[in-house]
PDB file of C-alpha atoms in Angstrom:
ATOM      1  CA  MET X   1     111.270  72.410  62.103  1.00 91.00           C
ATOM      2  CA  PRO X   2     114.303  74.308  63.310  1.00 97.00           C
ATOM      3  CA  PHE X   3     117.706  72.610  63.575  1.00 98.00           C
ATOM      4  CA  PHE X   4     118.185  73.894  67.087  1.00 98.00           C
ATOM      5  CA  SER X   5     115.684  74.394  69.967  1.00 98.00           C
ATOM      6  CA  ILE X   6     117.454  76.622  72.524  1.00 98.00           C
ATOM      7  CA  VAL X   7     116.295  76.510  75.986  1.00 98.00           C
ATOM      8  CA  ILE X   8     116.895  79.209  78.690  1.00 97.00           C
ATOM      9  CA  PRO X   9     115.505  79.014  82.051  1.00 96.00           C
ATOM     10  CA  LEU X  10     114.815  82.440  83.487  1.00 96.00           C
ATOM     11  CA  PHE X  11     115.006  83.570  87.017  1.00 94.00           C
ATOM     12  CA  ASN X  12     115.723  87.114  88.271  1.00 94.00           C
ATOM     13  CA  LYS X  13     118.483  87.748  85.581  1.00 95.00           C
ATOM     14  CA  VAL X  14     117.444  91.420  84.948  1.00 96.00           C
ATOM     15  CA  ASP X  15     121.087  92.418  84.731  1.00 94.00           C
ATOM     16  CA  TYR X  16     122.093  89.797  82.130  1.00 95.00           C
ATOM     17  CA  ILE X  17     119.265  88.612  80.069  1.00 97.00           C
ATOM     18  CA  CYS X  18     119.281  91.315  77.576  1.00 97.00           C
ATOM     19  CA  ASP X  19     122.924  90.480  76.735  1.00 97.00           C
ATOM     20  CA  THR X  20     122.409  86.687  76.801  1.00 97.00           C
ATOM     21  CA  LEU X  21     119.268  86.712  74.391  1.00 98.00           C
ATOM     22  CA  THR X  22     121.048  89.237  71.816  1.00 98.00           C
ATOM     23  CA  SER X  23     124.002  86.775  71.799  1.00 98.00           C
ATOM     24  CA  VAL X  24     121.652  84.082  70.856  1.00 98.00           C
ATOM     25  CA  LEU X  25     119.702  85.985  68.229  1.00 98.00           C
ATOM     26  CA  ASN X  26     123.087  87.152  66.725  1.00 98.00           C
ATOM     27  CA  GLN X  27     124.301  83.789  65.826  1.00 98.00           C
ATOM     28  CA  SER X  28     125.740  83.370  62.465  1.00 98.00           C
ATOM     29  CA  PHE X  29     123.659  79.950  61.996  1.00 98.00           C
ATOM     30  CA  GLN X  30     120.216  81.119  62.346  1.00 98.00           C
ATOM     31  CA  ASP X  31     118.005  78.053  61.982  1.00 98.00           C
ATOM     32  CA  PHE X  32     116.655  77.770  65.573  1.00 98.00           C
ATOM     33  CA  GLU X  33     113.658  78.488  67.959  1.00 98.00           C
ATOM     34  CA  VAL X  34     114.194  79.983  71.345  1.00 98.00           C
ATOM     35  CA  ILE X  35     112.197  78.477  74.363  1.00 98.00           C
ATOM     36  CA  ILE X  36     112.242  80.792  77.557  1.00 98.00           C
ATOM     37  CA  VAL X  37     110.872  79.389  80.681  1.00 97.00           C
ATOM     38  CA  ASN X  38     110.054  82.049  83.041  1.00 96.00           C
ATOM     39  CA  ASP X  39     110.498  80.529  86.543  1.00 95.00           C
ATOM     40  CA  GLY X  40     108.685  82.947  88.466  1.00 94.00           C
ATOM     41  CA  SER X  41     111.069  85.983  88.128  1.00 94.00           C
ATOM     42  CA  THR X  42     110.116  88.954  90.260  1.00 94.00           C
ATOM     43  CA  ASP X  43     112.746  91.542  88.954  1.00 93.00           C
ATOM     44  CA  GLY X  44     111.570  92.525  85.661  1.00 92.00           C
ATOM     45  CA  SER X  45     113.443  90.013  83.717  1.00 95.00           C
ATOM     46  CA  ILE X  46     110.732  88.670  81.689  1.00 95.00           C
ATOM     47  CA  ASP X  47     109.556  92.258  80.540  1.00 96.00           C
ATOM     48  CA  ILE X  48     112.878  92.500  78.973  1.00 97.00           C
ATOM     49  CA  VAL X  49     112.486  89.316  77.137  1.00 96.00           C
ATOM     50  CA  LYS X  50     108.959  90.617  75.949  1.00 96.00           C
ATOM     51  CA  SER X  51     110.682  93.683  74.416  1.00 96.00           C
ATOM     52  CA  PHE X  52     112.307  91.446  71.946  1.00 96.00           C
ATOM     53  CA  LYS X  53     109.983  91.133  68.893  1.00 91.00           C
ATOM     54  CA  ASP X  54     111.626  87.980  67.082  1.00 95.00           C
ATOM     55  CA  PRO X  55     109.070  85.605  66.291  1.00 95.00           C
ATOM     56  CA  ARG X  56     111.303  82.675  67.102  1.00 96.00           C
ATOM     57  CA  ILE X  57     111.054  83.492  70.905  1.00 98.00           C
ATOM     58  CA  LYS X  58     108.389  81.504  72.778  1.00 98.00           C
ATOM     59  CA  ILE X  59     107.788  82.354  76.299  1.00 97.00           C
ATOM     60  CA  TYR X  60     106.367  79.756  78.836  1.00 97.00           C
ATOM     61  CA  GLU X  61     105.448  80.674  82.513  1.00 96.00           C
ATOM     62  CA  GLN X  62     105.699  78.730  85.833  1.00 94.00           C
ATOM     63  CA  GLU X  63     105.805  79.305  89.435  1.00 94.00           C
ATOM     64  CA  ASN X  64     109.340  79.168  90.887  1.00 92.00           C
ATOM     65  CA  GLN X  65     110.499  75.670  90.854  1.00 92.00           C
ATOM     66  CA  GLY X  66     114.144  75.714  89.978  1.00 90.00           C
ATOM     67  CA  ALA X  67     116.263  75.488  86.982  1.00 91.00           C
ATOM     68  CA  SER X  68     115.918  71.709  86.460  1.00 93.00           C
ATOM     69  CA  VAL X  69     112.027  71.796  86.218  1.00 95.00           C
ATOM     70  CA  ALA X  70     112.338  74.747  83.882  1.00 95.00           C
ATOM     71  CA  ARG X  71     114.720  73.053  81.527  1.00 96.00           C
ATOM     72  CA  ASN X  72     112.755  69.851  81.605  1.00 97.00           C
ATOM     73  CA  TYR X  73     109.622  71.755  80.825  1.00 97.00           C
ATOM     74  CA  GLY X  74     111.279  73.949  77.947  1.00 97.00           C
ATOM     75  CA  ILE X  75     112.904  70.581  76.461  1.00 98.00           C
ATOM     76  CA  GLU X  76     109.508  69.073  76.413  1.00 97.00           C
ATOM     77  CA  GLN X  77     107.986  71.945  74.410  1.00 97.00           C
ATOM     78  CA  ALA X  78     110.955  71.907  71.941  1.00 97.00           C
ATOM     79  CA  GLU X  79     110.172  71.229  68.261  1.00 97.00           C
ATOM     80  CA  SER X  80     113.625  70.260  67.311  1.00 97.00           C
ATOM     81  CA  ASP X  81     115.564  66.990  67.363  1.00 97.00           C
ATOM     82  CA  PHE X  82     118.629  69.022  68.871  1.00 98.00           C
ATOM     83  CA  ILE X  83     118.526  70.860  72.120  1.00 98.00           C
ATOM     84  CA  ALA X  84     121.131  73.540  72.869  1.00 98.00           C
ATOM     85  CA  LEU X  85     121.230  75.177  76.512  1.00 98.00           C
ATOM     86  CA  ILE X  86     122.285  78.568  77.732  1.00 97.00           C
ATOM     87  CA  ASP X  87     121.898  79.999  81.248  1.00 95.00           C
ATOM     88  CA  ALA X  88     120.244  83.433  81.394  1.00 95.00           C
ATOM     89  CA  ASP X  89     123.574  85.330  82.425  1.00 94.00           C
ATOM     90  CA  ASP X  90     126.183  83.445  79.944  1.00 96.00           C
ATOM     91  CA  ILE X  91     127.115  84.683  76.519  1.00 97.00           C
ATOM     92  CA  TRP X  92     127.434  82.970  73.304  1.00 98.00           C
ATOM     93  CA  TYR X  93     129.773  84.149  70.671  1.00 98.00           C
ATOM     94  CA  LYS X  94     128.499  84.407  67.073  1.00 98.00           C
ATOM     95  CA  ASN X  95     130.246  81.228  66.162  1.00 98.00           C
ATOM     96  CA  HIS X  96     128.559  78.843  68.848  1.00 98.00           C
ATOM     97  CA  LEU X  97     125.699  77.330  67.016  1.00 98.00           C
ATOM     98  CA  SER X  98     127.680  76.835  63.800  1.00 98.00           C
ATOM     99  CA  ALA X  99     130.378  75.265  65.903  1.00 98.00           C
ATOM    100  CA  LEU X 100     127.988  72.841  67.512  1.00 98.00           C
ATOM    101  CA  LYS X 101     126.332  71.913  63.973  1.00 98.00           C
ATOM    102  CA  HIS X 102     129.803  71.267  62.864  1.00 98.00           C
ATOM    103  CA  VAL X 103     130.800  68.829  65.680  1.00 98.00           C
ATOM    104  CA  ILE X 104     127.414  67.145  65.128  1.00 98.00           C
ATOM    105  CA  LYS X 105     127.815  66.540  61.444  1.00 98.00           C
ATOM    106  CA  SER X 106     131.473  65.341  62.261  1.00 98.00           C
ATOM    107  CA  PHE X 107     130.270  62.677  64.764  1.00 98.00           C
ATOM    108  CA  PRO X 108     126.706  61.990  64.516  1.00 97.00           C
ATOM    109  CA  GLU X 109     127.308  58.744  66.645  1.00 97.00           C
ATOM    110  CA  ALA X 110     127.825  60.839  69.769  1.00 98.00           C
ATOM    111  CA  GLY X 111     125.406  61.605  72.345  1.00 97.00           C
ATOM    112  CA  LEU X 112     126.680  64.793  73.744  1.00 98.00           C
ATOM    113  CA  PHE X 113     128.209  67.458  71.725  1.00 98.00           C
ATOM    114  CA  CYS X 114     130.440  70.266  73.376  1.00 98.00           C
ATOM    115  CA  THR X 115     132.301  73.373  72.372  1.00 98.00           C
ATOM    116  CA  ASN X 116     135.224  75.070  74.123  1.00 98.00           C
ATOM    117  CA  TYR X 117     134.684  78.002  76.203  1.00 97.00           C
ATOM    118  CA  GLU X 118     136.142  80.781  78.297  1.00 96.00           C
ATOM    119  CA  VAL X 119     135.320  81.536  82.168  1.00 94.00           C
ATOM    120  CA  LYS X 120     134.674  85.052  83.502  1.00 92.00           C
ATOM    121  CA  ARG X 121     136.653  84.908  86.878  1.00 88.00           C
ATOM    122  CA  SER X 122     136.062  88.493  87.950  1.00 85.00           C
ATOM    123  CA  LYS X 123     134.927  91.795  86.499  1.00 82.00           C
ATOM    124  CA  ASP X 124     138.097  91.964  84.504  1.00 84.00           C
ATOM    125  CA  LEU X 125     139.597  88.470  84.328  1.00 89.00           C
ATOM    126  CA  ILE X 126     138.749  85.963  81.592  1.00 91.00           C
ATOM    127  CA  THR X 127     140.649  82.614  81.217  1.00 91.00           C
ATOM    128  CA  PRO X 128     140.299  79.735  79.000  1.00 92.00           C
ATOM    129  CA  ALA X 129     138.748  76.591  80.231  1.00 93.00           C
ATOM    130  CA  ALA X 130     141.475  74.124  81.445  1.00 91.00           C
ATOM    131  CA  PHE X 131     140.851  70.496  80.263  1.00 94.00           C
ATOM    132  CA  ASN X 132     142.906  67.386  81.009  1.00 92.00           C
ATOM    133  CA  PHE X 133     143.430  66.395  77.529  1.00 93.00           C
ATOM    134  CA  LYS X 134     145.289  67.393  74.409  1.00 93.00           C
ATOM    135  CA  PHE X 135     143.310  68.873  71.306  1.00 94.00           C
ATOM    136  CA  ASP X 136     144.382  70.616  68.238  1.00 94.00           C
ATOM    137  CA  LYS X 137     141.755  72.619  65.987  1.00 94.00           C
ATOM    138  CA  ASP X 138     139.724  69.892  64.647  1.00 96.00           C
ATOM    139  CA  PRO X 139     136.533  68.399  66.434  1.00 97.00           C
ATOM    140  CA  LEU X 140     137.127  64.941  68.066  1.00 97.00           C
ATOM    141  CA  LEU X 141     135.448  62.276  69.901  1.00 97.00           C
ATOM    142  CA  ILE X 142     136.948  62.159  73.547  1.00 97.00           C
ATOM    143  CA  GLU X 143     138.496  58.913  74.428  1.00 94.00           C
ATOM    144  CA  ASN X 144     138.236  59.136  78.172  1.00 95.00           C
ATOM    145  CA  PHE X 145     135.476  61.607  79.148  1.00 96.00           C
ATOM    146  CA  PHE X 146     135.963  61.513  82.837  1.00 96.00           C
ATOM    147  CA  GLU X 147     139.840  61.667  82.747  1.00 95.00           C
ATOM    148  CA  ALA X 148     139.526  64.694  80.343  1.00 96.00           C
ATOM    149  CA  SER X 149     137.189  66.313  82.902  1.00 95.00           C
ATOM    150  CA  LEU X 150     139.459  66.120  85.853  1.00 92.00           C
ATOM    151  CA  ILE X 151     140.411  69.841  85.936  1.00 91.00           C
ATOM    152  CA  THR X 152     137.300  71.460  84.516  1.00 90.00           C
ATOM    153  CA  PHE X 153     134.241  69.531  83.249  1.00 91.00           C
ATOM    154  CA  ILE X 154     134.011  69.730  79.633  1.00 96.00           C
ATOM    155  CA  PRO X 155     130.261  70.365  79.074  1.00 96.00           C
ATOM    156  CA  THR X 156     128.610  73.351  80.857  1.00 94.00           C
ATOM    157  CA  SER X 157     124.918  74.285  80.862  1.00 93.00           C
ATOM    158  CA  SER X 158     125.537  76.733  78.018  1.00 97.00           C
ATOM    159  CA  SER X 159     128.070  74.912  75.838  1.00 97.00           C
ATOM    160  CA  VAL X 160     126.442  71.739  74.768  1.00 98.00           C
ATOM    161  CA  ALA X 161     123.905  70.182  72.432  1.00 98.00           C
ATOM    162  CA  PHE X 162     122.108  66.817  72.496  1.00 98.00           C
ATOM    163  CA  LEU X 163     119.259  64.930  70.854  1.00 98.00           C
ATOM    164  CA  LYS X 164     116.143  65.351  72.580  1.00 97.00           C
ATOM    165  CA  TYR X 165     115.555  61.396  72.217  1.00 96.00           C
ATOM    166  CA  HIS X 166     118.818  60.871  74.314  1.00 97.00           C
ATOM    167  CA  PHE X 167     117.851  63.334  76.888  1.00 97.00           C
ATOM    168  CA  ASN X 168     114.564  61.682  77.563  1.00 97.00           C
ATOM    169  CA  GLU X 169     116.046  58.254  77.193  1.00 97.00           C
ATOM    170  CA  ILE X 170     118.239  58.869  80.384  1.00 96.00           C
ATOM    171  CA  GLY X 171     115.523  60.604  82.133  1.00 96.00           C
ATOM    172  CA  GLY X 172     116.170  64.374  81.813  1.00 96.00           C
ATOM    173  CA  TYR X 173     117.261  66.353  84.777  1.00 95.00           C
ATOM    174  CA  HIS X 174     116.810  64.985  88.446  1.00 92.00           C
ATOM    175  CA  GLU X 175     114.501  67.540  89.673  1.00 90.00           C
ATOM    176  CA  ALA X 176     114.873  66.501  93.332  1.00 86.00           C
ATOM    177  CA  LEU X 177     118.629  67.692  93.186  1.00 82.00           C
ATOM    178  CA  ARG X 178     118.955  71.268  94.332  1.00 77.00           C
ATOM    179  CA  SER X 179     122.633  71.583  93.489  1.00 78.00           C
ATOM    180  CA  GLY X 180     124.767  69.831  90.855  1.00 84.00           C
ATOM    181  CA  GLN X 181     121.972  68.958  88.354  1.00 89.00           C
ATOM    182  CA  ASP X 182     123.932  69.749  85.221  1.00 91.00           C
ATOM    183  CA  ILE X 183     126.860  67.701  86.313  1.00 92.00           C
ATOM    184  CA  ASP X 184     124.492  64.622  87.282  1.00 94.00           C
ATOM    185  CA  LEU X 185     123.309  64.994  83.806  1.00 96.00           C
ATOM    186  CA  TRP X 186     126.661  64.871  82.137  1.00 96.00           C
ATOM    187  CA  ILE X 187     127.755  61.999  84.046  1.00 96.00           C
ATOM    188  CA  ARG X 188     124.742  59.978  83.010  1.00 96.00           C
ATOM    189  CA  MET X 189     125.358  61.028  79.507  1.00 97.00           C
ATOM    190  CA  GLY X 190     129.116  60.348  79.658  1.00 96.00           C
ATOM    191  CA  LEU X 191     128.496  56.864  80.919  1.00 96.00           C
ATOM    192  CA  ARG X 192     125.990  56.155  78.277  1.00 96.00           C
ATOM    193  CA  TYR X 193     126.979  58.011  75.090  1.00 97.00           C
ATOM    194  CA  LYS X 194     130.090  59.194  73.161  1.00 97.00           C
ATOM    195  CA  VAL X 195     130.961  62.712  73.910  1.00 98.00           C
ATOM    196  CA  ALA X 196     132.194  64.977  70.881  1.00 98.00           C
ATOM    197  CA  PHE X 197     134.240  68.156  71.453  1.00 98.00           C
ATOM    198  CA  ASN X 198     134.730  71.152  69.150  1.00 98.00           C
ATOM    199  CA  PRO X 199     137.835  73.090  70.199  1.00 97.00           C
ATOM    200  CA  GLU X 200     136.729  76.326  68.935  1.00 97.00           C
ATOM    201  CA  ILE X 201     135.936  78.824  71.674  1.00 98.00           C
ATOM    202  CA  THR X 202     132.287  79.789  71.297  1.00 98.00           C
ATOM    203  CA  MET X 203     130.910  81.006  74.665  1.00 98.00           C
ATOM    204  CA  LEU X 204     131.599  82.916  77.901  1.00 97.00           C
ATOM    205  CA  TYR X 205     130.731  81.121  81.177  1.00 95.00           C
ATOM    206  CA  ASN X 206     129.860  83.755  83.798  1.00 91.00           C
ATOM    207  CA  TRP X 207     131.445  81.909  86.818  1.00 82.00           C
ATOM    208  CA  TYR X 208     132.134  85.405  88.616  1.00 73.00           C
ATOM    209  CA  ASP X 209     128.544  85.820  89.695  1.00 64.00           C
ATOM    210  CA  HIS X 210     127.690  82.167  90.219  1.00 53.00           C
ATOM    211  CA  GLY X 211     128.763  82.085  93.952  1.00 44.00           C
ATOM    212  CA  SER X 212     131.836  80.867  95.697  1.00 39.00           C
ATOM    213  CA  LEU X 213     133.479  78.011  97.077  1.00 37.00           C
ATOM    214  CA  SER X 214     132.687  78.409 100.531  1.00 37.00           C
ATOM    215  CA  LYS X 215     128.820  78.654  99.753  1.00 45.00           C
ATOM    216  CA  SER X 216     127.271  76.083 102.054  1.00 51.00           C
ATOM    217  CA  ASN X 217     123.900  75.580 100.401  1.00 62.00           C
ATOM    218  CA  TYR X 218     123.089  71.871  99.457  1.00 82.00           C
ATOM    219  CA  ASN X 219     126.228  70.130 100.382  1.00 88.00           C
ATOM    220  CA  SER X 220     124.279  67.151 101.182  1.00 87.00           C
ATOM    221  CA  ASP X 221     122.706  66.908  97.861  1.00 87.00           C
ATOM    222  CA  ARG X 222     126.369  67.172  96.466  1.00 89.00           C
ATOM    223  CA  TYR X 223     127.242  64.332  98.538  1.00 91.00           C
ATOM    224  CA  HIS X 224     124.107  62.438  97.439  1.00 90.00           C
ATOM    225  CA  LEU X 225     124.859  62.972  93.765  1.00 90.00           C
ATOM    226  CA  ILE X 226     128.511  61.691  94.068  1.00 92.00           C
ATOM    227  CA  ASN X 227     127.533  58.613  95.855  1.00 91.00           C
ATOM    228  CA  ALA X 228     124.670  57.894  93.459  1.00 92.00           C
ATOM    229  CA  TYR X 229     127.196  56.244  91.200  1.00 94.00           C
ATOM    230  CA  LYS X 230     128.842  53.668  93.723  1.00 91.00           C
ATOM    231  CA  GLU X 231     128.301  50.719  91.238  1.00 93.00           C
ATOM    232  CA  GLU X 232     129.614  52.571  88.200  1.00 95.00           C
ATOM    233  CA  GLU X 233     132.695  53.778  89.906  1.00 94.00           C
ATOM    234  CA  THR X 234     133.876  50.328  90.732  1.00 93.00           C
ATOM    235  CA  LYS X 235     133.823  49.466  86.932  1.00 93.00           C
ATOM    236  CA  HIS X 236     135.452  52.773  85.564  1.00 92.00           C
ATOM    237  CA  ILE X 237     138.851  53.630  87.072  1.00 94.00           C
ATOM    238  CA  SER X 238     138.792  57.314  85.465  1.00 95.00           C
ATOM    239  CA  PHE X 239     135.215  57.688  86.740  1.00 96.00           C
ATOM    240  CA  LYS X 240     136.344  56.778  90.158  1.00 96.00           C
ATOM    241  CA  LYS X 241     139.112  59.174  90.135  1.00 96.00           C
ATOM    242  CA  TYR X 242     136.726  61.958  88.763  1.00 95.00           C
ATOM    243  CA  LEU X 243     134.379  61.250  91.677  1.00 96.00           C
ATOM    244  CA  ASP X 244     137.374  61.388  94.361  1.00 96.00           C
ATOM    245  CA  ILE X 245     138.330  64.759  93.004  1.00 95.00           C
ATOM    246  CA  ASN X 246     134.706  65.812  93.578  1.00 94.00           C
ATOM    247  CA  ARG X 247     134.871  64.256  97.108  1.00 96.00           C
ATOM    248  CA  TYR X 248     137.887  66.263  97.690  1.00 96.00           C
ATOM    249  CA  ALA X 249     136.237  69.433  96.640  1.00 93.00           C
ATOM    250  CA  LEU X 250     133.294  68.871  98.619  1.00 94.00           C
ATOM    251  CA  ALA X 251     135.388  68.271 101.676  1.00 96.00           C
ATOM    252  CA  ILE X 252     136.998  71.631 101.442  1.00 95.00           C
ATOM    253  CA  ARG X 253     133.263  73.153 101.502  1.00 93.00           C
ATOM    254  CA  CYS X 254     132.595  71.099 104.424  1.00 94.00           C
ATOM    255  CA  ILE X 255     135.809  72.347 106.262  1.00 95.00           C
ATOM    256  CA  LEU X 256     134.764  75.930 105.486  1.00 93.00           C
ATOM    257  CA  ASN X 257     131.071  75.383 106.666  1.00 93.00           C
ATOM    258  CA  ASP X 258     131.789  73.374 109.900  1.00 94.00           C
ATOM    259  CA  GLU X 259     130.108  70.264 108.489  1.00 94.00           C
ATOM    260  CA  HIS X 260     132.454  67.995 110.541  1.00 95.00           C
ATOM    261  CA  GLU X 261     130.565  64.718 110.062  1.00 96.00           C
ATOM    262  CA  LEU X 262     130.214  64.923 106.270  1.00 95.00           C
ATOM    263  CA  TYR X 263     133.819  65.784 106.081  1.00 96.00           C
ATOM    264  CA  ARG X 264     134.991  62.779 108.027  1.00 96.00           C
ATOM    265  CA  THR X 265     132.629  60.715 105.903  1.00 96.00           C
ATOM    266  CA  LEU X 266     134.183  62.046 102.701  1.00 96.00           C
ATOM    267  CA  LYS X 267     137.791  61.475 103.739  1.00 95.00           C
ATOM    268  CA  LYS X 268     137.066  57.877 104.408  1.00 95.00           C
ATOM    269  CA  GLU X 269     135.541  57.370 100.881  1.00 96.00           C
ATOM    270  CA  ILE X 270     138.397  58.993  99.032  1.00 96.00           C
ATOM    271  CA  ASP X 271     141.247  56.909  97.297  1.00 96.00           C
ATOM    272  CA  TYR X 272     144.075  59.154  97.952  1.00 96.00           C
ATOM    273  CA  ARG X 273     146.297  57.957  94.957  1.00 95.00           C
ATOM    274  CA  ASN X 274     143.570  59.904  92.971  1.00 95.00           C
ATOM    275  CA  LEU X 275     144.492  63.256  94.575  1.00 95.00           C
ATOM    276  CA  ASN X 276     147.657  65.407  93.645  1.00 93.00           C
ATOM    277  CA  LEU X 277     150.045  66.774  96.276  1.00 94.00           C
ATOM    278  CA  LYS X 278     148.322  69.995  96.738  1.00 94.00           C
ATOM    279  CA  GLN X 279     145.087  68.309  97.169  1.00 95.00           C
ATOM    280  CA  HIS X 280     146.665  65.986  99.613  1.00 93.00           C
ATOM    281  CA  ILE X 281     147.776  69.075 101.624  1.00 95.00           C
ATOM    282  CA  LEU X 282     144.583  71.241 101.480  1.00 95.00           C
ATOM    283  CA  ILE X 283     142.369  68.428 102.384  1.00 96.00           C
ATOM    284  CA  TYR X 284     144.015  68.265 106.015  1.00 95.00           C
ATOM    285  CA  LEU X 285     144.493  72.024 106.506  1.00 95.00           C
ATOM    286  CA  PRO X 286     142.240  73.824 109.158  1.00 95.00           C
ATOM    287  CA  LYS X 287     139.468  76.245 108.314  1.00 95.00           C
ATOM    288  CA  MET X 288     141.422  79.470 109.106  1.00 96.00           C
ATOM    289  CA  VAL X 289     144.107  78.432 106.838  1.00 95.00           C
ATOM    290  CA  LEU X 290     141.834  77.600 103.963  1.00 93.00           C
ATOM    291  CA  ARG X 291     139.994  80.949 104.389  1.00 94.00           C
ATOM    292  CA  PHE X 292     143.372  82.711 104.234  1.00 94.00           C
ATOM    293  CA  LEU X 293     144.318  80.913 101.135  1.00 92.00           C
ATOM    294  CA  LEU X 294     141.010  81.778  99.654  1.00 88.00           C
ATOM    295  CA  TRP X 295     141.547  85.552 100.503  1.00 91.00           C
ATOM    296  CA  ILE X 296     144.896  85.362  98.578  1.00 91.00           C
ATOM    297  CA  GLN X 297     143.286  83.696  95.676  1.00 87.00           C
ATOM    298  CA  LYS X 298     140.715  86.489  95.483  1.00 85.00           C
ATOM    299  CA  LYS X 299     143.538  88.846  95.729  1.00 85.00           C
ATOM    300  CA  LEU X 300     145.507  87.237  92.956  1.00 85.00           C
ATOM    301  CA  VAL X 301     142.264  87.185  90.723  1.00 79.00           C
ATOM    302  CA  LYS X 302     142.191  90.959  91.075  1.00 78.00           C
ATOM    303  CA  ASN X 303     145.390  91.181  89.758  1.00 77.00           C
ATOM    304  CA  ASN X 304     144.553  89.020  86.801  1.00 77.00           C
ATOM    305  CA  ILE X 305     146.155  85.928  88.292  1.00 75.00           C
ATOM    306  CA  TYR X 306     144.228  82.581  88.756  1.00 75.00           C
ATOM    307  CA  LEU X 307     145.594  79.554  90.498  1.00 76.00           C
ATOM    308  CA  THR X 308     144.002  76.328  91.688  1.00 75.00           C
ATOM    309  CA  ALA X 309     144.891  73.072  93.312  1.00 72.00           C
ATOM    310  CA  TYR X 310     145.419  71.744  89.740  1.00 70.00           C
ATOM    311  CA  ASN X 311     148.257  74.086  88.630  1.00 59.00           C
TER     312      ASN X 311
END
């Protein structure tokens, strides 16, 4: 049995899947199988996968049902105890699986294992992920997972590993969610298990091609995701703060997309003590001003400068 089962959901990533799969196969740690679930691709992505002749690659086909269904199915087929995920347009550096194994061996009592990563903000701009906690070079258990994730969520769908048993124990991905399925899974894991982190940078998250803040799809799903944890947030101050930051971010999306009723609802549910000064100001700005600020942000990114409401 291989140490890792690597699960890749694939839907129309013809421009990326070759580099992604190559980065997986080029790992310094080689004890793994690769499970690719073709989620109804129509652009030739699966033909690129089939051109790889590595016997560790296993291909499964399904009609297009979304990444959550594909990941759940892929994990169900996995032979290994430990699952590692990667999206079909992200890149692992050669040290990724060895760094994951190191943190697993360092903290076997944890339920979620994460590595540090970089973010591709534009064609030419790559920045380190920004987290809300201090770390050095050695793996550690994160003392306050939600407080540490206030700026950027520590896990991504390409930087984590977990036991298949724990994944099944919490019910896997919620397939009814059309947006934020990853965040929902990490929340449930963070509420239930310890989270271990390896500060070693091991992968590149392709944010540049994942859409923009103003994209309106599924804002109602995002709202229901946040509000699914009403009871839990009353028990954890840091979790309430984390959810309020997400309510703020969703409120900004609602302003940009003229979703006035949802915007008013979100404003009532936020404890404003959990927002910083920039966020206090931004949430009250009109749509025209926010769009102008987004335009400025895009111009800065083109000049290799990335600023957010957190800095």
